[in-house]
Coordinates of C-alpha atoms and ligand atoms in Angstrom, one line a residue:
M1 CA -49.5 -30.3 -76.5
K2 CA -46.0 -29.1 -76.5
K3 CA -43.1 -30.5 -74.2
V4 CA -41.0 -28.5 -71.3
H5 CA -37.9 -30.2 -70.0
V6 CA -37.1 -28.0 -66.7
E7 CA -33.6 -28.3 -65.2
T8 CA -33.7 -26.6 -61.4
W9 CA -30.1 -25.6 -59.8
G10 CA -29.3 -24.3 -56.3
C11 CA -32.0 -23.8 -53.2
Q12 CA -35.3 -24.6 -52.5
M13 CA -36.5 -21.4 -53.6
N14 CA -35.7 -22.5 -57.0
V15 CA -37.4 -25.4 -56.7
A16 CA -40.5 -23.6 -55.8
D17 CA -39.8 -21.1 -58.7
S18 CA -39.4 -23.6 -61.5
E19 CA -43.1 -24.9 -59.9
K20 CA -44.2 -22.1 -60.2
M21 CA -43.2 -21.6 -64.0
L22 CA -44.5 -25.2 -64.9
S23 CA -47.8 -23.9 -63.7
L24 CA -47.9 -20.9 -65.5
L25 CA -46.8 -23.1 -68.4
H26 CA -49.3 -25.7 -67.9
G27 CA -51.7 -22.9 -68.5
M28 CA -50.1 -22.4 -71.9
D29 CA -50.9 -26.3 -72.7
Y30 CA -47.3 -27.3 -72.0
A31 CA -46.7 -30.8 -70.4
L32 CA -43.4 -31.7 -68.6
T33 CA -41.0 -34.3 -70.0
E34 CA -37.8 -36.0 -68.3
N35 CA -36.9 -36.9 -72.0
E36 CA -35.0 -34.3 -73.7
S37 CA -35.2 -35.7 -77.2
E38 CA -39.0 -34.7 -77.4
A39 CA -38.7 -31.3 -75.4
D40 CA -39.8 -28.4 -77.4
L41 CA -38.7 -25.9 -74.7
F42 CA -35.8 -26.5 -72.2
L43 CA -36.1 -24.3 -69.4
L44 CA -32.9 -23.9 -67.1
N45 CA -33.9 -22.3 -63.5
T46 CA -30.1 -21.3 -62.5
C47 CA -28.1 -20.7 -59.1
H48 CA -25.6 -18.1 -59.0
I49 CA -24.6 -18.7 -55.3
R50 CA -21.2 -20.1 -56.2
E51 CA -18.8 -19.3 -59.1
K52 CA -19.1 -23.0 -60.0
A53 CA -22.7 -23.3 -60.5
K54 CA -22.8 -20.6 -63.1
H55 CA -19.9 -22.5 -64.9
K56 CA -22.2 -25.6 -64.8
V57 CA -24.8 -23.5 -66.2
L58 CA -23.0 -22.4 -69.2
S59 CA -21.5 -26.0 -70.1
R60 CA -24.9 -27.0 -70.1
L61 CA -26.1 -24.0 -72.6
G62 CA -23.1 -25.2 -74.9
V63 CA -24.9 -28.6 -74.9
L64 CA -27.9 -27.0 -75.7
R65 CA -26.6 -24.9 -78.5
D66 CA -25.5 -27.9 -80.5
L67 CA -29.1 -29.6 -79.9
K68 CA -30.7 -26.5 -81.1
E69 CA -28.6 -26.7 -84.4
K70 CA -29.8 -30.3 -85.0
R71 CA -33.4 -29.5 -83.9
P72 CA -33.8 -25.7 -84.9
G73 CA -37.5 -25.3 -83.6
V74 CA -36.3 -26.0 -79.8
Q75 CA -36.6 -22.9 -77.3
I76 CA -34.1 -22.2 -74.8
A77 CA -35.5 -20.1 -71.7
V78 CA -33.0 -19.2 -68.8
A79 CA -34.2 -18.0 -65.7
G80 CA -33.2 -17.7 -62.2
C81 CA -30.3 -15.9 -60.4
V82 CA -27.8 -16.4 -63.3
A83 CA -29.8 -15.0 -65.5
Q84 CA -30.8 -11.7 -63.2
A85 CA -26.9 -11.1 -62.4
E86 CA -25.5 -11.7 -65.9
G87 CA -28.5 -10.2 -68.0
A88 CA -27.2 -9.3 -71.7
K89 CA -24.0 -10.4 -70.9
L90 CA -25.3 -13.9 -70.6
L91 CA -26.8 -13.5 -74.1
K92 CA -23.5 -12.2 -75.6
A93 CA -21.9 -15.6 -74.3
A94 CA -24.5 -17.8 -75.1
P95 CA -26.4 -16.6 -78.1
Q96 CA -28.5 -19.6 -78.5
I97 CA -30.9 -18.3 -75.3
D98 CA -34.5 -17.4 -76.3
I99 CA -35.4 -16.1 -73.3
L100 CA -34.0 -14.6 -70.0
L101 CA -35.9 -14.4 -67.1
G102 CA -35.2 -12.9 -63.6
P103 CA -36.4 -14.5 -60.6
G104 CA -38.5 -11.3 -59.5
K105 CA -40.2 -11.3 -62.9
I106 CA -41.7 -14.8 -63.3
E107 CA -45.2 -14.1 -64.0
E108 CA -44.1 -12.7 -67.3
L109 CA -43.0 -16.0 -68.8
P110 CA -46.5 -16.8 -70.6
D111 CA -45.6 -13.5 -72.2
L112 CA -42.2 -13.9 -73.0
L113 CA -43.1 -17.5 -74.7
S114 CA -45.9 -15.7 -76.9
R115 CA -43.3 -13.0 -78.2
S116 CA -40.3 -15.2 -78.7
T117 CA -39.5 -16.3 -82.1
G118 CA -37.0 -18.6 -81.3
N119 CA -35.0 -17.2 -84.3
G120 CA -32.2 -15.6 -82.3
S121 CA -33.4 -12.6 -80.9
A122 CA -33.9 -12.9 -77.3
V123 CA -36.6 -11.4 -75.4
M124 CA -36.1 -10.8 -71.4
A125 CA -37.6 -9.7 -68.2
L126 CA -35.5 -8.8 -65.3
G127 CA -35.3 -6.6 -62.7
F128 CA -37.8 -6.4 -59.5
N129 CA -41.0 -5.5 -58.7
K130 CA -42.0 -3.2 -55.9
P131 CA -44.3 -4.1 -53.2
G132 CA -47.8 -4.5 -54.4
E133 CA -46.7 -4.4 -58.3
E134 CA -46.4 -8.2 -58.9
K135 CA -49.0 -8.8 -61.3
K136 CA -52.7 -10.6 -59.8
R137 CA -52.6 -14.1 -60.2
A138 CA -56.1 -15.8 -60.3
H139 CA -56.8 -18.3 -57.3
G140 CA -54.4 -21.3 -57.0
Q141 CA -52.9 -20.4 -60.3
D142 CA -49.2 -20.1 -59.2
V143 CA -49.4 -24.0 -57.6
V144 CA -48.9 -26.7 -59.7
P145 CA -51.0 -29.6 -59.9
P146 CA -49.2 -32.8 -58.1
T147 CA -49.5 -35.2 -60.9
L148 CA -47.8 -32.3 -63.3
T149 CA -44.4 -32.2 -61.5
G150 CA -44.3 -35.9 -61.0
K151 CA -42.0 -35.5 -58.0
N152 CA -42.3 -35.8 -54.6
E153 CA -45.8 -35.1 -53.5
V154 CA -45.3 -35.2 -49.8
T155 CA -43.4 -32.0 -49.4
R156 CA -44.6 -29.0 -51.0
F157 CA -42.8 -25.7 -51.1
V158 CA -44.6 -22.3 -50.5
N159 CA -42.7 -19.2 -51.1
I160 CA -43.8 -16.2 -48.3
T161 CA -41.1 -13.8 -49.0
Q162 CA -39.0 -12.5 -52.0
G163 CA -35.7 -10.9 -51.6
C164 CA -33.7 -9.7 -48.8
N165 CA -33.2 -6.7 -47.0
N166 CA -29.7 -8.1 -45.1
F167 CA -26.5 -7.5 -47.4
C168 CA -24.6 -9.8 -46.0
T169 CA -21.3 -9.1 -47.2
F170 CA -20.6 -12.4 -48.8
C171 CA -23.9 -12.7 -50.5
I172 CA -25.3 -12.2 -53.8
V173 CA -29.1 -12.8 -53.1
P174 CA -30.2 -9.1 -52.4
F175 CA -28.7 -8.4 -55.9
T176 CA -30.2 -11.5 -57.8
R177 CA -33.7 -11.5 -56.1
G178 CA -34.1 -7.5 -55.2
R179 CA -35.8 -6.3 -51.6
E180 CA -37.7 -8.6 -49.7
I181 CA -41.4 -8.6 -50.5
S182 CA -43.5 -10.6 -48.5
R183 CA -46.7 -12.4 -49.8
K184 CA -50.4 -11.7 -48.2
P185 CA -51.2 -14.3 -45.3
D186 CA -54.4 -15.3 -47.1
E187 CA -52.7 -15.9 -50.6
I188 CA -50.3 -18.3 -48.5
L189 CA -53.2 -19.9 -46.7
D190 CA -55.1 -20.6 -49.9
E191 CA -51.8 -22.0 -51.9
C192 CA -51.2 -24.5 -48.3
R193 CA -54.8 -25.4 -48.4
L194 CA -54.9 -26.1 -52.2
L195 CA -51.6 -28.6 -51.9
L196 CA -52.8 -30.2 -49.0
A197 CA -56.2 -31.2 -50.8
N198 CA -53.7 -32.3 -53.5
G199 CA -52.2 -34.8 -51.3
A200 CA -49.1 -32.9 -49.6
S201 CA -48.5 -33.9 -46.0
E202 CA -45.6 -31.3 -45.4
I203 CA -45.5 -28.0 -46.0
M204 CA -42.0 -26.1 -46.2
L205 CA -42.5 -22.3 -46.1
L206 CA -39.9 -20.8 -47.9
G207 CA -37.7 -17.2 -47.9
Q208 CA -34.2 -15.8 -47.9
N209 CA -35.2 -14.9 -44.3
V210 CA -38.4 -16.3 -43.3
N211 CA -38.1 -14.8 -39.8
S212 CA -38.7 -11.2 -40.7
Y213 CA -42.0 -12.5 -42.8
G214 CA -44.7 -9.6 -43.0
L215 CA -42.6 -7.1 -41.3
D216 CA -43.1 -4.8 -44.5
L217 CA -46.7 -5.5 -44.3
L218 CA -46.7 -3.7 -41.1
D219 CA -47.2 -0.3 -42.1
S220 CA -46.8 2.0 -39.9
R221 CA -47.5 -0.5 -36.8
K222 CA -44.3 -1.2 -34.7
L223 CA -44.0 -4.6 -33.0
S224 CA -43.8 -4.7 -29.3
A225 CA -41.3 -6.2 -27.3
G226 CA -42.7 -10.1 -26.5
E227 CA -45.4 -9.9 -29.8
D228 CA -45.5 -12.6 -31.8
G229 CA -44.8 -10.8 -34.9
P230 CA -46.2 -11.9 -38.5
F231 CA -44.3 -14.6 -39.0
V232 CA -45.2 -16.5 -35.7
E233 CA -48.6 -15.4 -36.4
L234 CA -48.5 -17.2 -40.1
L235 CA -47.4 -20.3 -38.6
R236 CA -50.3 -20.5 -36.1
Q237 CA -52.4 -20.9 -38.7
V238 CA -50.8 -22.8 -41.2
V239 CA -49.8 -25.5 -38.5
T240 CA -53.5 -26.0 -37.8
L241 CA -54.6 -26.4 -41.4
P242 CA -56.6 -29.8 -42.0
G243 CA -54.5 -32.7 -43.7
L244 CA -51.1 -31.1 -42.4
K245 CA -48.5 -33.7 -40.6
R246 CA -45.3 -31.4 -40.8
L247 CA -44.6 -27.8 -40.8
R248 CA -41.0 -26.8 -41.7
F249 CA -39.5 -23.3 -42.8
T250 CA -36.0 -22.0 -44.2
T251 CA -34.1 -20.1 -44.0
S252 CA -33.8 -18.2 -40.6
N253 CA -31.6 -15.4 -40.1
P254 CA -30.9 -15.7 -36.3
H255 CA -30.8 -11.9 -36.2
D256 CA -34.8 -11.8 -36.5
F257 CA -35.3 -15.2 -34.6
T258 CA -37.6 -14.6 -31.7
Q259 CA -38.6 -16.3 -28.4
P260 CA -42.5 -16.9 -29.3
L261 CA -40.9 -19.0 -32.6
A262 CA -38.6 -21.4 -30.1
Q263 CA -41.7 -21.7 -28.0
L264 CA -44.2 -22.5 -31.1
F265 CA -41.9 -25.8 -31.4
A266 CA -43.0 -26.9 -27.7
D267 CA -46.6 -25.7 -28.4
D268 CA -47.3 -28.3 -31.6
S269 CA -45.9 -31.5 -32.2
R270 CA -46.5 -31.0 -36.3
M271 CA -43.4 -28.1 -36.1
G272 CA -40.9 -31.2 -35.5
K273 CA -37.9 -30.9 -33.3
Y274 CA -35.7 -29.6 -35.9
M275 CA -34.6 -26.0 -36.8
H276 CA -32.0 -24.6 -39.1
L277 CA -30.0 -21.9 -38.2
P278 CA -27.4 -20.5 -40.0
V279 CA -24.6 -19.1 -38.1
Q280 CA -21.8 -19.1 -40.6
S281 CA -18.7 -18.3 -38.2
G282 CA -18.3 -18.9 -34.5
N283 CA -16.3 -16.0 -34.3
D284 CA -17.4 -12.2 -33.5
H285 CA -15.2 -10.4 -35.5
V286 CA -15.7 -12.4 -38.9
L287 CA -19.3 -12.0 -38.1
E288 CA -19.1 -8.3 -38.3
V289 CA -17.1 -8.2 -41.0
M290 CA -19.9 -10.4 -42.7
R291 CA -22.3 -8.2 -41.6
R292 CA -24.6 -10.6 -39.8
K293 CA -25.7 -8.9 -37.0
V294 CA -25.8 -11.1 -34.2
T295 CA -23.1 -11.9 -31.9
V296 CA -22.1 -15.4 -30.9
A297 CA -23.4 -14.8 -27.6
E298 CA -26.7 -13.8 -29.3
Y299 CA -26.6 -16.7 -31.4
R300 CA -26.4 -19.0 -28.1
E301 CA -29.1 -17.3 -26.6
R302 CA -31.3 -18.1 -29.8
I303 CA -29.8 -22.0 -29.3
R304 CA -30.7 -21.9 -25.3
W305 CA -34.4 -20.6 -26.4
L306 CA -35.1 -23.4 -28.9
R307 CA -33.2 -26.2 -26.3
D308 CA -35.4 -24.6 -23.4
A309 CA -38.5 -25.1 -25.4
V310 CA -37.8 -28.7 -27.0
P311 CA -34.7 -29.9 -25.0
D312 CA -34.3 -32.5 -27.6
M313 CA -34.2 -29.9 -30.6
A314 CA -32.0 -30.9 -33.6
I315 CA -30.2 -27.8 -34.9
S316 CA -28.4 -27.7 -38.1
T317 CA -26.6 -24.7 -39.6
D318 CA -24.5 -23.2 -42.9
L319 CA -20.7 -22.3 -42.2
I320 CA -18.2 -20.4 -44.4
V321 CA -14.7 -21.6 -43.8
G322 CA -11.9 -19.0 -45.1
F323 CA -13.8 -15.9 -45.0
P324 CA -11.6 -12.8 -46.2
G325 CA -9.0 -12.4 -43.5
E326 CA -10.1 -15.2 -41.2
T327 CA -7.1 -16.1 -38.9
E328 CA -6.5 -19.6 -37.8
A329 CA -7.7 -18.7 -34.2
E330 CA -11.1 -17.4 -35.8
F331 CA -11.7 -20.6 -37.4
E332 CA -10.8 -22.5 -34.4
D333 CA -13.9 -20.5 -32.6
T334 CA -16.2 -22.1 -35.5
L335 CA -14.7 -25.7 -34.5
K336 CA -15.6 -24.5 -30.9
L337 CA -18.9 -23.4 -31.4
V338 CA -19.7 -26.6 -33.5
E339 CA -18.6 -29.3 -30.7
E340 CA -20.7 -26.9 -28.1
V341 CA -23.9 -26.9 -30.2
Q342 CA -23.5 -30.3 -31.3
Y343 CA -25.3 -30.0 -34.8
S344 CA -27.3 -32.7 -36.4
F345 CA -25.6 -31.5 -39.8
I346 CA -23.9 -28.6 -41.0
F347 CA -23.8 -27.3 -44.5
A348 CA -20.1 -26.3 -44.7
F349 CA -18.7 -24.1 -47.8
K350 CA -15.2 -22.7 -48.7
Y351 CA -15.8 -18.7 -49.1
S352 CA -16.2 -18.4 -52.9
P353 CA -16.0 -14.7 -53.9
R354 CA -19.4 -13.3 -55.6
K355 CA -18.7 -10.5 -58.2
G356 CA -20.4 -7.1 -56.8
T357 CA -20.5 -8.2 -52.9
A358 CA -18.4 -6.1 -50.6
A359 CA -16.6 -9.3 -49.3
A360 CA -15.2 -9.8 -53.1
R361 CA -13.4 -6.5 -52.4
M362 CA -11.9 -7.0 -49.3
P363 CA -8.3 -7.8 -48.6
G364 CA -6.9 -11.2 -46.9
Q365 CA -8.4 -13.3 -49.6
I366 CA -7.7 -17.0 -48.1
S367 CA -6.0 -19.6 -50.1
E368 CA -7.4 -22.6 -51.5
A369 CA -5.0 -24.7 -49.7
V370 CA -6.1 -23.2 -46.3
M371 CA -9.5 -23.2 -47.5
D372 CA -9.7 -27.0 -48.1
E373 CA -7.9 -27.9 -44.6
R374 CA -10.0 -26.1 -42.8
L375 CA -13.1 -27.3 -44.5
A376 CA -11.6 -31.0 -44.2
R377 CA -11.3 -30.4 -40.1
L378 CA -14.7 -29.0 -39.6
N379 CA -16.4 -31.7 -41.8
A380 CA -14.4 -34.7 -40.0
L381 CA -15.6 -32.9 -36.6
Q382 CA -19.1 -32.8 -37.7
D383 CA -19.2 -36.3 -39.1
S384 CA -18.1 -37.7 -35.6
I385 CA -20.7 -35.7 -34.2
T386 CA -23.1 -37.0 -36.6
M387 CA -22.1 -40.7 -35.8
R388 CA -22.3 -40.4 -32.1
Q389 CA -25.9 -39.2 -32.6
A390 CA -26.9 -42.1 -35.2
E391 CA -25.2 -44.7 -32.3
A392 CA -27.8 -42.8 -29.7
D393 CA -30.8 -43.2 -32.0
C394 CA -30.0 -46.6 -32.4
G395 CA -32.8 -48.8 -30.3
T396 CA -35.2 -45.6 -30.1
I397 CA -38.4 -45.2 -31.8
Q398 CA -38.9 -42.5 -34.1
N399 CA -42.0 -40.9 -35.7
V400 CA -41.0 -41.3 -39.5
L401 CA -43.0 -39.1 -42.3
F402 CA -42.1 -41.1 -45.3
L403 CA -41.3 -38.9 -48.2
Y404 CA -40.1 -41.1 -51.2
R405 CA -39.5 -44.6 -52.8
S406 CA -36.1 -45.4 -54.2
K407 CA -36.0 -45.3 -57.9
K408 CA -33.9 -47.8 -58.1
N409 CA -35.2 -50.2 -55.6
P410 CA -38.9 -49.9 -55.0
G411 CA -39.1 -52.1 -51.7
V412 CA -36.8 -49.3 -50.5
F413 CA -38.7 -46.1 -49.0
Y414 CA -37.1 -43.0 -47.3
G415 CA -38.7 -40.7 -44.3
R416 CA -37.4 -37.7 -42.0
T417 CA -37.8 -38.1 -38.2
E418 CA -39.2 -35.1 -36.0
H419 CA -35.4 -34.3 -36.0
F420 CA -35.4 -34.3 -39.7
R421 CA -32.8 -37.4 -39.8
L422 CA -33.0 -39.3 -43.0
V423 CA -34.5 -42.7 -42.2
K424 CA -34.3 -45.8 -44.8
V425 CA -36.9 -48.8 -44.4
E426 CA -37.5 -51.5 -46.5
S427 CA -41.0 -52.8 -46.8
S428 CA -43.4 -54.4 -49.5
G429 CA -46.0 -52.0 -48.6
Q430 CA -46.7 -48.4 -49.7
L431 CA -45.2 -46.1 -47.0
V432 CA -45.2 -42.9 -49.0
G433 CA -47.1 -39.8 -47.6
D434 CA -47.6 -41.9 -44.0
C435 CA -46.0 -40.9 -40.5
L436 CA -45.3 -44.3 -38.9
P437 CA -43.3 -45.4 -36.0
V438 CA -40.0 -46.7 -36.9
L439 CA -37.4 -48.8 -34.9
I440 CA -33.8 -47.6 -35.6
T441 CA -31.5 -50.6 -35.9
G442 CA -28.7 -48.7 -37.2
G443 CA -27.1 -45.8 -39.5
N444 CA -24.4 -43.8 -40.7
K445 CA -23.4 -40.2 -41.3
T446 CA -25.9 -39.8 -44.0
A447 CA -28.8 -42.0 -42.8
L448 CA -30.5 -44.2 -40.2
I449 CA -31.8 -47.3 -40.8
G450 CA -35.0 -49.1 -39.5
I451 CA -37.9 -51.1 -39.3
V452 CA -41.7 -49.7 -39.2
V453 CA -42.9 -51.0 -35.7
G454 CA -46.2 -52.9 -35.8
D455 CA -47.3 -53.7 -39.1
P456 CA -46.3 -57.0 -40.6
E457 CA -46.6 -55.4 -44.2
H458 CA -44.0 -52.9 -43.0
Q459 CA -41.4 -55.2 -41.6
G460 CA -38.2 -55.5 -44.0
S461 CA -34.7 -57.1 -43.3
N462 CA -32.4 -53.9 -42.7
H463 CA -28.8 -53.9 -44.0
E464 CA -26.0 -51.6 -44.1
H465 CA -26.0 -48.6 -46.1
E466 CA -24.0 -49.1 -49.2
T467 CA -21.3 -46.6 -48.6
G468 CA -19.7 -45.1 -45.0
D469 CA -19.2 -46.0 -41.9
S470 CA -22.1 -47.3 -40.1
V471 CA -23.6 -48.6 -36.6
Q472 CA -25.4 -51.3 -36.0
H473 CA -27.5 -52.5 -33.0
Ligands
LIG1 S1 -29.7 -12.9 -45.0 FE1 -29.0 -14.4 -46.4 S2 -30.1 -14.3 -48.1 FE2 -30.0 -12.3 -46.6 S3 -27.9 -11.3 -47.4 FE3 -27.5 -12.5 -45.7 S4 -27.0 -14.7 -46.4 FE4 -28.0 -13.7 -48.2

């Protein structure tokens, strides 16, 4: 049996794609290895969302070139968004690559591998399938058996769409992942059933914009106002599958977010009480130039739908600081929105121009120094909000789904509350996969700490986190 070493950069879509490729490789008699020295194939699944990510891939390819010189039989496959965006240019910069595979052509990996000679002439599959063109896979074939990944088996990712139709002016995704194509509901449900039967407790549905899932499957039928729509219909079916303890999804575009979706959180506790709803900026002019297709008022309305349905709904968001032309006053509108919404956490980034996008050609690019200063202020504000929330959680009992055990310390377990807050618990038992009541005793901006309620095996001493401010009750 041959061995493959997989390295995944970037988002959960890439994690799901890596699992899919592993499944295909498994069918070709490859086993996963963490040990680089025994790998016959290195599979780099790359991310192109930031310039830094691309440089990391190139520097890793430099290391693999040296390794390949010492072990000539080794093959190198580069998949993901860098492969798609750079194409043949990447082969010039890194001729040690044997296989180049875009995210829209994953099914072609076995074919490429059988054609690859490993002697310096690369084979590639780039570009995108048109709807209905994707190769038919046998039932369950694209699902990796949990034992193969050796990773977290509690949460499993399921792609429901590929690509995006939105063309936000800062984003490279529509160019690297193509236009939106939805998978058929039956195929998604079959994959979820298989994962649940193999030990998953939590399913995470993935897409660049899950809220527009299935609109391309409607043919000529138009949605009428107030109708659930294909995404809500899909969630209603997935959430009732036997064995499921939690259902999550990402990423949502507020433009396509609907009131029936907000209501679903009130209807079924397995939906949790958490939603990631990226806004990117708190200023209407910046949102317009970003081509986000919603105003701040419309975004607020969606937050209201969610909190009308579930008053203690936790919400997180993505924010970009220093978008071209962003003034100090426009940035301060973002600070105001963060203060108002009281996010659980934020993913805040400095604007990073991506070649080929409209924003990269815009005037008024902001200096690094200004972006650094704005990012620091934004993160400081969010840290103070997160710390206040951690204090408020102390003394409460939260339902925690335990996801994994610490690699360094097997007596330490990590899980998530319904509000998606990370919780650390010590126990002499085995908690992974269980959903248990936990008394929160402390925490910091990264995680809460607590004690499992009512089970002596799960009682553990709690202590402060190794780093950062913490609150203790
Ligand atoms: S909706 Fe998301 S993936 Fe699509 S273009 Fe906008 S930021 Fe990119």
